[in-house]
Structures are given as C-alpha cells and as structure tokens.
Coordinates of C-alpha atoms in Angstrom, one line a residue:
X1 CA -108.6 -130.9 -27.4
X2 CA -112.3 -129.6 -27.9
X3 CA -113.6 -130.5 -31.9
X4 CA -114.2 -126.5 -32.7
X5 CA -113.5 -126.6 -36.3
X6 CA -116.8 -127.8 -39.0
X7 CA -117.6 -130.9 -40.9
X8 CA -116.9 -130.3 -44.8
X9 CA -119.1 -131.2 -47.6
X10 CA -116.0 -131.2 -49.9
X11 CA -112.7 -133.5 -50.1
X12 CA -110.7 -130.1 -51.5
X13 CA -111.6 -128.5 -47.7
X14 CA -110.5 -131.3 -46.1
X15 CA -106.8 -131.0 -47.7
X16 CA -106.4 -127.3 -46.7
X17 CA -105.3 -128.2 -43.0
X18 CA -101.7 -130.2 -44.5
X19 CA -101.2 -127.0 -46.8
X20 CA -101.3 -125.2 -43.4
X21 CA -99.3 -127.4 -41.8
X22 CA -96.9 -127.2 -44.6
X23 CA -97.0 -123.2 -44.9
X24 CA -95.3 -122.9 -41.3
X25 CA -93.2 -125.9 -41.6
X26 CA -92.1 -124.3 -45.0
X27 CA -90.9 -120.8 -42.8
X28 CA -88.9 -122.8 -40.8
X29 CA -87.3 -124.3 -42.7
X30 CA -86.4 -121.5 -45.0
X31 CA -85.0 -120.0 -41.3
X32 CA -82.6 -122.7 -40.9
X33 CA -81.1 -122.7 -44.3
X34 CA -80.7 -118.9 -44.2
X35 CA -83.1 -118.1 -46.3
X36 CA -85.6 -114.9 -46.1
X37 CA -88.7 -114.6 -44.6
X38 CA -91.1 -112.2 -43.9
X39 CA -94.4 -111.2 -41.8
X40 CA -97.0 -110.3 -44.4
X41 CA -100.6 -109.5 -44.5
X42 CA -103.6 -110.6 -47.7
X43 CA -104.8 -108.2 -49.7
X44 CA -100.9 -106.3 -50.0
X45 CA -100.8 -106.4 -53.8
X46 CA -97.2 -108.3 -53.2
X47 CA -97.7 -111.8 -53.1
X48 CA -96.3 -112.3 -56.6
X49 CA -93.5 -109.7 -55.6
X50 CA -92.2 -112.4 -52.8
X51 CA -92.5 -115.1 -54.7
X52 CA -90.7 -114.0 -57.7
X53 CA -88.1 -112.9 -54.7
X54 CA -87.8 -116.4 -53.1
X55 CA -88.9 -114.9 -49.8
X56 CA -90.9 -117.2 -47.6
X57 CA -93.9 -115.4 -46.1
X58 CA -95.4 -115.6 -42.9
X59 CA -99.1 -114.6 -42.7
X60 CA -99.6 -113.6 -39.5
X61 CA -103.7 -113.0 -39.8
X62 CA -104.0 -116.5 -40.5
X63 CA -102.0 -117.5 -37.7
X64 CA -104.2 -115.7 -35.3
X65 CA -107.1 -117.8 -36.9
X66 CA -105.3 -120.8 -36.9
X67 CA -105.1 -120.2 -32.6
X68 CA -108.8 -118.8 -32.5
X69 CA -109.5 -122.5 -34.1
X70 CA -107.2 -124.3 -32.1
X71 CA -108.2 -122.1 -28.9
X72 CA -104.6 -121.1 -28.0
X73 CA -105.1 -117.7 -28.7
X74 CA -105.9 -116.9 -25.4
X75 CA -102.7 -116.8 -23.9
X76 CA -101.2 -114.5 -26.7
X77 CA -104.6 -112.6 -26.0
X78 CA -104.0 -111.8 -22.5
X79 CA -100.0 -111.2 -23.1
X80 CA -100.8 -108.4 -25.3
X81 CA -103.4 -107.1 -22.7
X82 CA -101.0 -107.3 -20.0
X83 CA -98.4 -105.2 -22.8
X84 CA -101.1 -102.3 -22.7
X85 CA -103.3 -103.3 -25.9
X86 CA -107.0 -102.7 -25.4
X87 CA -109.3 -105.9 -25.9
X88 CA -111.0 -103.8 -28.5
X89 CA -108.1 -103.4 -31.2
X90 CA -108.2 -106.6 -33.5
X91 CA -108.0 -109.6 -32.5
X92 CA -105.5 -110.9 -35.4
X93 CA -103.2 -107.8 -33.6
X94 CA -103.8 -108.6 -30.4
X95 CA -102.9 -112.2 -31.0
X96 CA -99.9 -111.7 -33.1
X97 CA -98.5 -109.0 -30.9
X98 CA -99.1 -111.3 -27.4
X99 CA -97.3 -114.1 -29.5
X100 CA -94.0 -111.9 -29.9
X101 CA -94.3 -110.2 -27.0
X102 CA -94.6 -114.1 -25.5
X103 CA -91.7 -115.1 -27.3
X104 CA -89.4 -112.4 -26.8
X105 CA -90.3 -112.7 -23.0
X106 CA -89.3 -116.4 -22.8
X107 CA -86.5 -116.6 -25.9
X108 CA -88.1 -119.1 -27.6
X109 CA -91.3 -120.1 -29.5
X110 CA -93.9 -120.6 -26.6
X111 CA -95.2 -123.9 -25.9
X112 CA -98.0 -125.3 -27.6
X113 CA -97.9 -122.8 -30.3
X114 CA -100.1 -124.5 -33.2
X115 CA -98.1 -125.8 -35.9
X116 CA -95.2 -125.2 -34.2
X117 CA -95.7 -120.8 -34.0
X118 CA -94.3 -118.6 -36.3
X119 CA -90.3 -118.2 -36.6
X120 CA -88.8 -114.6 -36.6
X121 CA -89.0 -112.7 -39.5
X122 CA -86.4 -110.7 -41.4
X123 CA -89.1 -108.3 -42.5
X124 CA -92.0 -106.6 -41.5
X125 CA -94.4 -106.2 -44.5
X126 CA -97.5 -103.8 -43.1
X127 CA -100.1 -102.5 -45.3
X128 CA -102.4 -99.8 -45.4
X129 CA -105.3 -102.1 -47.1
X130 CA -108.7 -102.0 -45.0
X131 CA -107.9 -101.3 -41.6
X132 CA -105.6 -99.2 -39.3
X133 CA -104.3 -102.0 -37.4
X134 CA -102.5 -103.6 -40.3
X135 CA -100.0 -100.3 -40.7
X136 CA -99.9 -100.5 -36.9
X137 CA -99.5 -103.8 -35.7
X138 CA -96.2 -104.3 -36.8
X139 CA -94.7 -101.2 -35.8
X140 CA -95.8 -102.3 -32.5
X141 CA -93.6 -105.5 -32.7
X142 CA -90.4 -103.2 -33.1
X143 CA -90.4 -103.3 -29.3
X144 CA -90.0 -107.2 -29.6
X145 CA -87.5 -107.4 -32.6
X146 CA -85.3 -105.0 -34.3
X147 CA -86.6 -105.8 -37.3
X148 CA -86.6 -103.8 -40.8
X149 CA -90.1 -103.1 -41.9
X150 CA -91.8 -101.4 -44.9
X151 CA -95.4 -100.3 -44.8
X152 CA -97.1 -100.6 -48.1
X153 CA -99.9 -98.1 -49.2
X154 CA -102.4 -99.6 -51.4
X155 CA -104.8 -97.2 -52.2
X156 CA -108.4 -97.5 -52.7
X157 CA -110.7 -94.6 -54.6
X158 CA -113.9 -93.4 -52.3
X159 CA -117.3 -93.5 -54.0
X160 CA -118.1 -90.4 -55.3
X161 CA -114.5 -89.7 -57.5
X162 CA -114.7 -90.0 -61.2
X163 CA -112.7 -93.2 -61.3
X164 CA -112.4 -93.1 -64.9
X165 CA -110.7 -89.3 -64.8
X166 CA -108.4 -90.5 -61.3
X167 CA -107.4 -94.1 -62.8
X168 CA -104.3 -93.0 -64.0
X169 CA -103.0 -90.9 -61.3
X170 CA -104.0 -94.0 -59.1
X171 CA -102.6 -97.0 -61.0
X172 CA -99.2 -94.7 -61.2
X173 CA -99.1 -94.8 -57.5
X174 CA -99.5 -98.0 -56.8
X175 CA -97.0 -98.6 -59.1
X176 CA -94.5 -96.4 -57.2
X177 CA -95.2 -98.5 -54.0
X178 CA -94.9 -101.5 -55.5
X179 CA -91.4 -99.9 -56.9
X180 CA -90.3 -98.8 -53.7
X181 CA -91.2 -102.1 -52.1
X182 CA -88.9 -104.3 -54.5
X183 CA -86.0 -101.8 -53.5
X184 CA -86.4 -102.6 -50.1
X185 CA -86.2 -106.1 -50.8
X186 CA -83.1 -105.9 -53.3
X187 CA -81.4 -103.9 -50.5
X188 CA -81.9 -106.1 -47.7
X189 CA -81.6 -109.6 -49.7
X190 CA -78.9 -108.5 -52.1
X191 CA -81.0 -109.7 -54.6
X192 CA -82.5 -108.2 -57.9
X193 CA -85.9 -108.5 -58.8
X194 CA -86.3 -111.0 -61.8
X195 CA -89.0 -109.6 -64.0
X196 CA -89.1 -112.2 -67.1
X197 CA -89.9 -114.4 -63.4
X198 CA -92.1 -111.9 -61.9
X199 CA -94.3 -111.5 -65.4
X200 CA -94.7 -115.5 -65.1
X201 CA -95.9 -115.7 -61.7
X202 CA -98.4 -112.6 -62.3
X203 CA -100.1 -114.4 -65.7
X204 CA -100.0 -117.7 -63.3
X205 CA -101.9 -115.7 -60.2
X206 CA -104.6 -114.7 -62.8
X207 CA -104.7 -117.7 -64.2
X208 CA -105.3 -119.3 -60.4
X209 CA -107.8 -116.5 -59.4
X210 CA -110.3 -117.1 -62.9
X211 CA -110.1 -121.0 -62.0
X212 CA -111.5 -120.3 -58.2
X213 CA -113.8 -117.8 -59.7
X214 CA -115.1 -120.7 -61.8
X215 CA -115.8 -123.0 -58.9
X216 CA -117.1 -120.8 -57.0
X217 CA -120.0 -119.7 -59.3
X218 CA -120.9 -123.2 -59.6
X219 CA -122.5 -122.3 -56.2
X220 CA -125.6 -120.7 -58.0
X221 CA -126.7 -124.1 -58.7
X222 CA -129.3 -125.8 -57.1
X223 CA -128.9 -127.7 -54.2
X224 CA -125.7 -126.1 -53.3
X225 CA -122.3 -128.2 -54.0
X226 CA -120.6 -126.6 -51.5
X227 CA -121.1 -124.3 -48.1
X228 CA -119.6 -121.3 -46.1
X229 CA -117.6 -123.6 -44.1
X230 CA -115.9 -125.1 -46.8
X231 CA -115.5 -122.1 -48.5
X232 CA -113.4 -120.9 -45.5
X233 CA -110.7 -123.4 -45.9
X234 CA -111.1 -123.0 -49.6
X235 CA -109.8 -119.5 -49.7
X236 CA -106.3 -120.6 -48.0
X237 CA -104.0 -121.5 -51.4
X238 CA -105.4 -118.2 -53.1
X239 CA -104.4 -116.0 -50.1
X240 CA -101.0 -117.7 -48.8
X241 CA -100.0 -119.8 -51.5
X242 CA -100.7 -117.3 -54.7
X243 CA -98.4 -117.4 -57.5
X244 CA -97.5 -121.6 -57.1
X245 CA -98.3 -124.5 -59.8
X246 CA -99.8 -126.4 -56.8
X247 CA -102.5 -123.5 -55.7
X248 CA -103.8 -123.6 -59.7
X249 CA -104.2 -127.2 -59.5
X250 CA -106.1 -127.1 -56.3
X251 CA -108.6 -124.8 -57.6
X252 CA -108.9 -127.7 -61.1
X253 CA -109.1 -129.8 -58.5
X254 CA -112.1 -128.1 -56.6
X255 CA -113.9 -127.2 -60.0
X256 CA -114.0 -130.7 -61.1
X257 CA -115.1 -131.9 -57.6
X258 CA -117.7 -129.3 -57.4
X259 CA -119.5 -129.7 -60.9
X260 CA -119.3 -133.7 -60.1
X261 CA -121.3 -132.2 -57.6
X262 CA -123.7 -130.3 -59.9
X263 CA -123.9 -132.8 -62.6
X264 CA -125.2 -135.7 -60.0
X265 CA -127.2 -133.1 -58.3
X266 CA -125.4 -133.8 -55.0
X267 CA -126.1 -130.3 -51.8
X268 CA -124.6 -130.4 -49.0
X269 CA -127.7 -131.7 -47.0
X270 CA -130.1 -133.6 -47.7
X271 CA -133.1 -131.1 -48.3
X272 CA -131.8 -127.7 -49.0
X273 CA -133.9 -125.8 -47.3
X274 CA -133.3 -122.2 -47.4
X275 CA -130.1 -120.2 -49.1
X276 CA -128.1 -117.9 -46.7
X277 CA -125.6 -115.7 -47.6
X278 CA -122.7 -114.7 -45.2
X279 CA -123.0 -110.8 -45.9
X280 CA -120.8 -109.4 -43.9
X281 CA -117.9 -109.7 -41.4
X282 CA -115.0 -112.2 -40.6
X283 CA -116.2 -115.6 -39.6
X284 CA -116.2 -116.8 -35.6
X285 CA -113.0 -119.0 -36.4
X286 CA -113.2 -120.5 -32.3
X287 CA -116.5 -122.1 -33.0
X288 CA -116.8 -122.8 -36.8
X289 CA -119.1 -125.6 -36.1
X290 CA -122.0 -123.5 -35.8
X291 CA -122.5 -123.6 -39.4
X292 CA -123.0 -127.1 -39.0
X293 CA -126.2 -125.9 -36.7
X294 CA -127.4 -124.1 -39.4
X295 CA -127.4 -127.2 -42.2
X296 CA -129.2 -129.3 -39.1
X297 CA -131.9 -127.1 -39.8
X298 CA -131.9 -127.5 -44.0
X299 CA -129.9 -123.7 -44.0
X300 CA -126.9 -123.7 -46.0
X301 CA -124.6 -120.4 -46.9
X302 CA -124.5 -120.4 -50.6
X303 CA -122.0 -116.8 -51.0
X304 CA -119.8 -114.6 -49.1
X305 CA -118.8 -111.8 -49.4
X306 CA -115.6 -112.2 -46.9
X307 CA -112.4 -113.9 -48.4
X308 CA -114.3 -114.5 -52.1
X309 CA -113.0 -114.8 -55.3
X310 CA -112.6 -111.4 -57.0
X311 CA -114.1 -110.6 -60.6
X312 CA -111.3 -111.7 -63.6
X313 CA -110.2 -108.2 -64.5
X314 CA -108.7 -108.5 -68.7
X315 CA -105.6 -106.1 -69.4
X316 CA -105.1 -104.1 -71.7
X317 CA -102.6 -105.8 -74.5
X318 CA -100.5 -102.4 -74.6
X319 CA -99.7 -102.7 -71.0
X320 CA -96.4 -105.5 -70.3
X321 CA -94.7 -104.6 -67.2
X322 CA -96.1 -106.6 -64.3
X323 CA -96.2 -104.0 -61.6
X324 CA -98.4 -101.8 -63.9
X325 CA -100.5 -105.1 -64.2
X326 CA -101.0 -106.1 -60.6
X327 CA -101.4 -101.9 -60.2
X328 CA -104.4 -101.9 -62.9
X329 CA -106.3 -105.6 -61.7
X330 CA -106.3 -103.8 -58.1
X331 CA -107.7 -100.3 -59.5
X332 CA -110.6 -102.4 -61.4
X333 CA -111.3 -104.6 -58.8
X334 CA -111.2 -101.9 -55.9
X335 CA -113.6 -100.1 -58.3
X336 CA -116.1 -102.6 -59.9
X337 CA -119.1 -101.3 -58.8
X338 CA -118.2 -97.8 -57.9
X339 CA -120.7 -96.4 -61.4
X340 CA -123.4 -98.5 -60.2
X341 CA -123.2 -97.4 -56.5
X342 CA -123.2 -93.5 -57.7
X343 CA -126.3 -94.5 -59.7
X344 CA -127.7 -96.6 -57.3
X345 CA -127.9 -97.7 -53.7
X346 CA -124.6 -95.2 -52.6
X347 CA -122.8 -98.1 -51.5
X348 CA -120.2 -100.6 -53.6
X349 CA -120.7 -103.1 -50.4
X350 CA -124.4 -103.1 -50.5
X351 CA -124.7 -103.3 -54.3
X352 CA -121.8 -106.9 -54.1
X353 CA -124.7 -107.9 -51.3
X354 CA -127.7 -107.3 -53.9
X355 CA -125.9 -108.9 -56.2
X356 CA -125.5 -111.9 -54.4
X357 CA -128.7 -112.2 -52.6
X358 CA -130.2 -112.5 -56.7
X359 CA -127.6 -114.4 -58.3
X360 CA -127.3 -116.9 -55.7
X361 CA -131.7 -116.8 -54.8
X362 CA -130.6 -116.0 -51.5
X363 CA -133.6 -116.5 -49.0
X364 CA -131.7 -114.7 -46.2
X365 CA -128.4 -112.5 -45.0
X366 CA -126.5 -113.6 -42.0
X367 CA -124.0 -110.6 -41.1
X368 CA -120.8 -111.3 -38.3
X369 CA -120.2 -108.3 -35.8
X370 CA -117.3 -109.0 -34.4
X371 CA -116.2 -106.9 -31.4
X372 CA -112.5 -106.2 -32.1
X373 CA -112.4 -106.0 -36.2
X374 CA -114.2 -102.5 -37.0
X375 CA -113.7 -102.8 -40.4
X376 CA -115.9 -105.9 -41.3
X377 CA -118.4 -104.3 -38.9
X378 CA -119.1 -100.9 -39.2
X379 CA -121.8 -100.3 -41.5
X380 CA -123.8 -103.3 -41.0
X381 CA -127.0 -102.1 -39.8
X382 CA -126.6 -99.5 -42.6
X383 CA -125.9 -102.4 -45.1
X384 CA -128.9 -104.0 -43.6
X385 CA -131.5 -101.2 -43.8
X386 CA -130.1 -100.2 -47.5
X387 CA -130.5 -103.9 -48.7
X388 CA -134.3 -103.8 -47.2
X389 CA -135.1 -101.4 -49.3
X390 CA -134.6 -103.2 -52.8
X391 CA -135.5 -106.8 -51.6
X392 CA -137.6 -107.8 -48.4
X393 CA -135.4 -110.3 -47.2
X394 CA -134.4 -111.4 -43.0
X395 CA -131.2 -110.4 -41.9
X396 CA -130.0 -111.7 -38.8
X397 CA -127.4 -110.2 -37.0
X398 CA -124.5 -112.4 -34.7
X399 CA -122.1 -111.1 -32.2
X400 CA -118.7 -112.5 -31.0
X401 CA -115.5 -112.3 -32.1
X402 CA -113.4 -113.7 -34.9
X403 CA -110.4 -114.7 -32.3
X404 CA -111.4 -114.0 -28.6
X405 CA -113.9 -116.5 -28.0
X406 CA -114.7 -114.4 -24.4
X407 CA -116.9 -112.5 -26.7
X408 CA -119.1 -115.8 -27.6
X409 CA -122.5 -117.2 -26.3
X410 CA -123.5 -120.0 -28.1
X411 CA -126.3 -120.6 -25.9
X412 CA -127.5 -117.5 -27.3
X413 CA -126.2 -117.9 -31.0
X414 CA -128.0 -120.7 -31.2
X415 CA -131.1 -119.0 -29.9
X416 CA -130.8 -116.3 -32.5
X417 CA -130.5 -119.0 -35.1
X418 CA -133.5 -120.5 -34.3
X419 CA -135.8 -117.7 -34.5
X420 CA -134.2 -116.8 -37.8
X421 CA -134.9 -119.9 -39.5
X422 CA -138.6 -119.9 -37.8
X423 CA -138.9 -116.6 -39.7
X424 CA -137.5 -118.1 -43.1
X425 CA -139.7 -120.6 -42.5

C-alpha cells in the first residue's frame, strides 16, 4: 500500500498509530463480552459521561480519517453515493454512512476495513456541535440499524450577546442535556450514573487538557520542537481517549520530550526557515505527506487552530457537581474571545488567528478548503481579508478534501506551495 501518511519529528507521534489500533480493537472486544458501545462524535461535552458509564466509544470521524489515510475510503465513498448522498455533504458522513450501508448490505464487516472496521453500536450519540451533518448523519444510519439514538445539543452563544448577562441561562442548559443524556444511558444500560466516579474523571480530563496545553505552547520556541504533522497524531488521546490515566501520561510524556527538545535547541529541520500556521480547515488526511514538502523547503507549521488544545478554564470553588463543571469549562471556552471580537475585529475565529500569527511569530497562514466540510471552510477568504488588515502577512489558500482524495492535485498543491514560499522568501 502507497506511504500517504508523514514523517514525525517526535517519538510521542509515532506511538499514536498502536493507541488507534488499540481504540478499535478495544470496541470489539467490549462487543463480544456484552458490553456497551456506542457511535460518538469530539467535541459532545460527554466523553467523561461514557467513561464514568463504562461504555466503549466508537468515534466514527476518526474512522473516516483513519480510511482517507489508509485510502479505503473510497469504497464507503461511492456506497453512500450510490445510497443517494451528494459528494458534497461531509466526507466523515459520507464515509461512515457508505461503511454501514456496506455492511448491512453484505452482513458482515467489509473486507479490508482498516483496523478491522467499526463493530455495531448500541447507541447512536449525534451532536449538534459545529455542523449540520453531525445531528444528521446518524439518523441516516437508522435505515442500516435499528438502533437507539440521542442527539445532544451543545449550544454555543453568537458574537454579539452579552455573554456575561446569558451565561446562566446557557450553562443551565447544557446542564439539562447533559442530564437528559445520562437518563438515556441509565435506561438503556440498566445502569446508574456514578458521580463520586464521574467527579474524578472530570478533575482528571482537566488535569489531561492543562498538561497538552503545556506542551503545546512550548511551540513558541525557537526552532520549532515539533510540526503540524505531528500535532495531528498528537491530538488523538485528548479526543478519543479523554478521561484515562494513560492519555495524562502521554501528554507528561510529550512535554518532557518536547522541552528536551527546547533545552538542546533541537527544530524539526535543519534551518527553520519560515513559521506557518495551519489557520484554518481540517487537514488533507489522504496525503498527509505534503507537509513534509513544506519542511523540504525550511517551512514548518508552528500552530493550528484545528484539533488544538483549548485554554485551562479555573472553576469557581462554590460550583461541585460535575455536569455544571463540564457545562461552565464549555460556556468559557465557547466564549473566550467573544469581548475582544465585539471590541475588535468582529470575529472570535479571526482574533484566535491574530493571536497565533504573534504569539507563535508566524511568517505566513496556510488555510484548508476542503470541498465537503462547510464548516472549517466557510469564511476563509473573510478570515483572510480580516487578518490583512491588522498584520501584512501571505496567506495561501489549498483545495481538496479531508477524505475524498478525487478532490486532490498534488501536481498543483505543490505548485501553489512553491510560489508561496518564493513569496515568503
């Protein structure tokens, strides 16, 4: 099989493909000894919930990535075509619903399926976080599976709002979903919610998230200890492994590797050029190589803003029950920088990217528009022209997909690369 995947700068990177591995091998498993498990999506604000609930998730984004990387994801591509789904509705969807489709069609895992495919779940977890798709992807599988599902809202203020005056009446709902969430788990498991377990798991997620956040500020330093590329492995305990003693000593782990880095003045290639930051979209997970192209030429991405580590958010002491906790870190984070967009550029997005481009002495932007994931797209050129005005820096703009690599030319990605860096230059 084609190489499509990047070299890594970092051993911690390199030992994200086993926890893969082990995530799927972990579902089934958990199938085979009865236990629960459940289709989920990042950024649900449940993580802890399942853990603390001994239900095994499956995250079915990342196993659409996972095929885009392993170029399987064809086949599920075109099955969900041939269903009725347009090639413009996500890709993650599109893949995911061709997989079930595929598997309900031939009554048994397809063939092939990386890391051997995802077993049925007893749950459908949708969410309403970032995009329509998520609340409507798995409603589509209920023509593949008779399967109970339960769509989580988690609501996100616009710019604009008073978020001081709505925080209440925001935090309150989330709790409620959260609350009605863990009822649909007790009914179906037969199980109740442990709190005194739940509380733990919450303070050990925080405790995870400030230890990534750590590491990955040590970016700033000059040269670079660690690139985009890595940083796209990196992410995987956070976002499918949240809540376990194993995903807080990764991120030790990757702190102490990366200031080894920093203290012996060690970057990821030999000359460090120029400073990129990936500044918007989902990466091109069928051809993650081509960051690689970029360090050939001394360019390395030094930030993201896709799949980073969100800002430690400190609770209030009077506040002890751990829904009301997970509620309030999600209202803070959703709103960080709402007070300084009202005062400022308009834009949360836009001020994270100025932020960014100083902090980490950015020399240039590189934004992702993918074709079938609107939500990491839309805006861009807005984004672009915003940023412009505050700081005179190249943006360069690439096109594909994150899954369906139909959409990619990398004769002419790698044309657009060059004349980027000959204007950085």
């Amino acid at each position: 099989m084609e190489k499509t995947t990047a070299r890594k700068s970092t051993e911690s990177a390199r030992k994200v493909r086993a926890l893969v591995k082990n995530l799927y091998r972990r579902a089934h498993e958990a199938k085979k000894e009865g236990k629960k498990v459940a289709y989920c999506m990042v950024g649900s604000l449940y993580d802890e919930i399942l853990r603390a609930m001994d239900i095994v998730p499956v995250w079915t984004e990342n196993y659409a990535g996972l095929c885009a990387a392993k170029r399987v994801a064809e086949e599920y591509l075109l099955k969900a075509e041939s269903e009725g789904y347009s090639n413009l509705i996500c890709g993650y969807a599109r893949t995911g619903i061709g997989f079930d489709a595929l598997r309900k069609e031939l009554g048994q895992i397809p063939e092939g399926a990386p890391d051997g495919g995802m077993p049925e779940p007893d749950f459908l977890l949708g969410s309403s976080y970032i995009c329509d798709p998520r609340y409507k992807w798995y409603q589509a599988l209920l023509h593949y599976m008779d399967t109970p599902i339960y769509n989580i809202d988690v609501l996100v203020p616009p710019v604009g709002v008073d978020v001081d005056e709505v925080e209440e009446d925001y935090i309150n709902y989330q709790v409620e979903e959260l609350r009605g969430l863990i009822s649909f788990l007790e009914y179906h498991t037969g199980k109740k919610m442990d709190y005194d377990r739940l509380m733990y798991i919450v303070d050990l997620a925080e405790r995870t998230r400030r230890k990534w956040w750590e590491a990955y500020e040590l970016r700033k330093n000059k040269p670079c200890p660690m690139p985009a590329e890595d940083h796209f492995n990196i992410f995987v305990p956070h976002h499918f492994m949240l809540g376990e003693e194993e995903t807080y000593r990764f991120y030790e782990e990757l702190y102490n590797e990366l200031k080894e880095k920093v203290d012996k003045g060690i970057g990821v290639v030999k000359e460090e050029k120029f400073r990129l930051l990936w500044g918007g979209g989902l990466p091109p997970w069928h051809s993650m190589y081509i960051f690689n192209y970029f360090e050939e030429k001394g360019a390395v991405f030094v930030a993201e803003t896709a799949y980073r580590p969100l800002e430690p958010i400190d609770v209030p002491e009077n506040i002890k029950d751990p829904l009301r906790i997970i509620a309030y870190r999600a209202y803070k984070r959703f709103t960080y920088r709402h007070k300084k967009a009202m005062e400022n550029t308009g834009n949360p997005n836009v001020e994270l990217l100025l932020e960014l481009i100083k902090e980490y002495d950015a020399d240039g932007v590189v934004m992702h528009g993918s074709l079938s994931c609107r939500a990491s797209t839309i805006g861009q050129i807005h984004f672009k022209n915003l940023i412009q005005r505050y700081v005179k820096i190249p943006v360069m703009f690439m096109e594909s997909d994150i899954v369906d690599i139909r959409d990619y030319s990398e004769a002419e990605t790698k044309r657009k690369i060059d004349d980027f860096i000959e204007t950085l230059g």
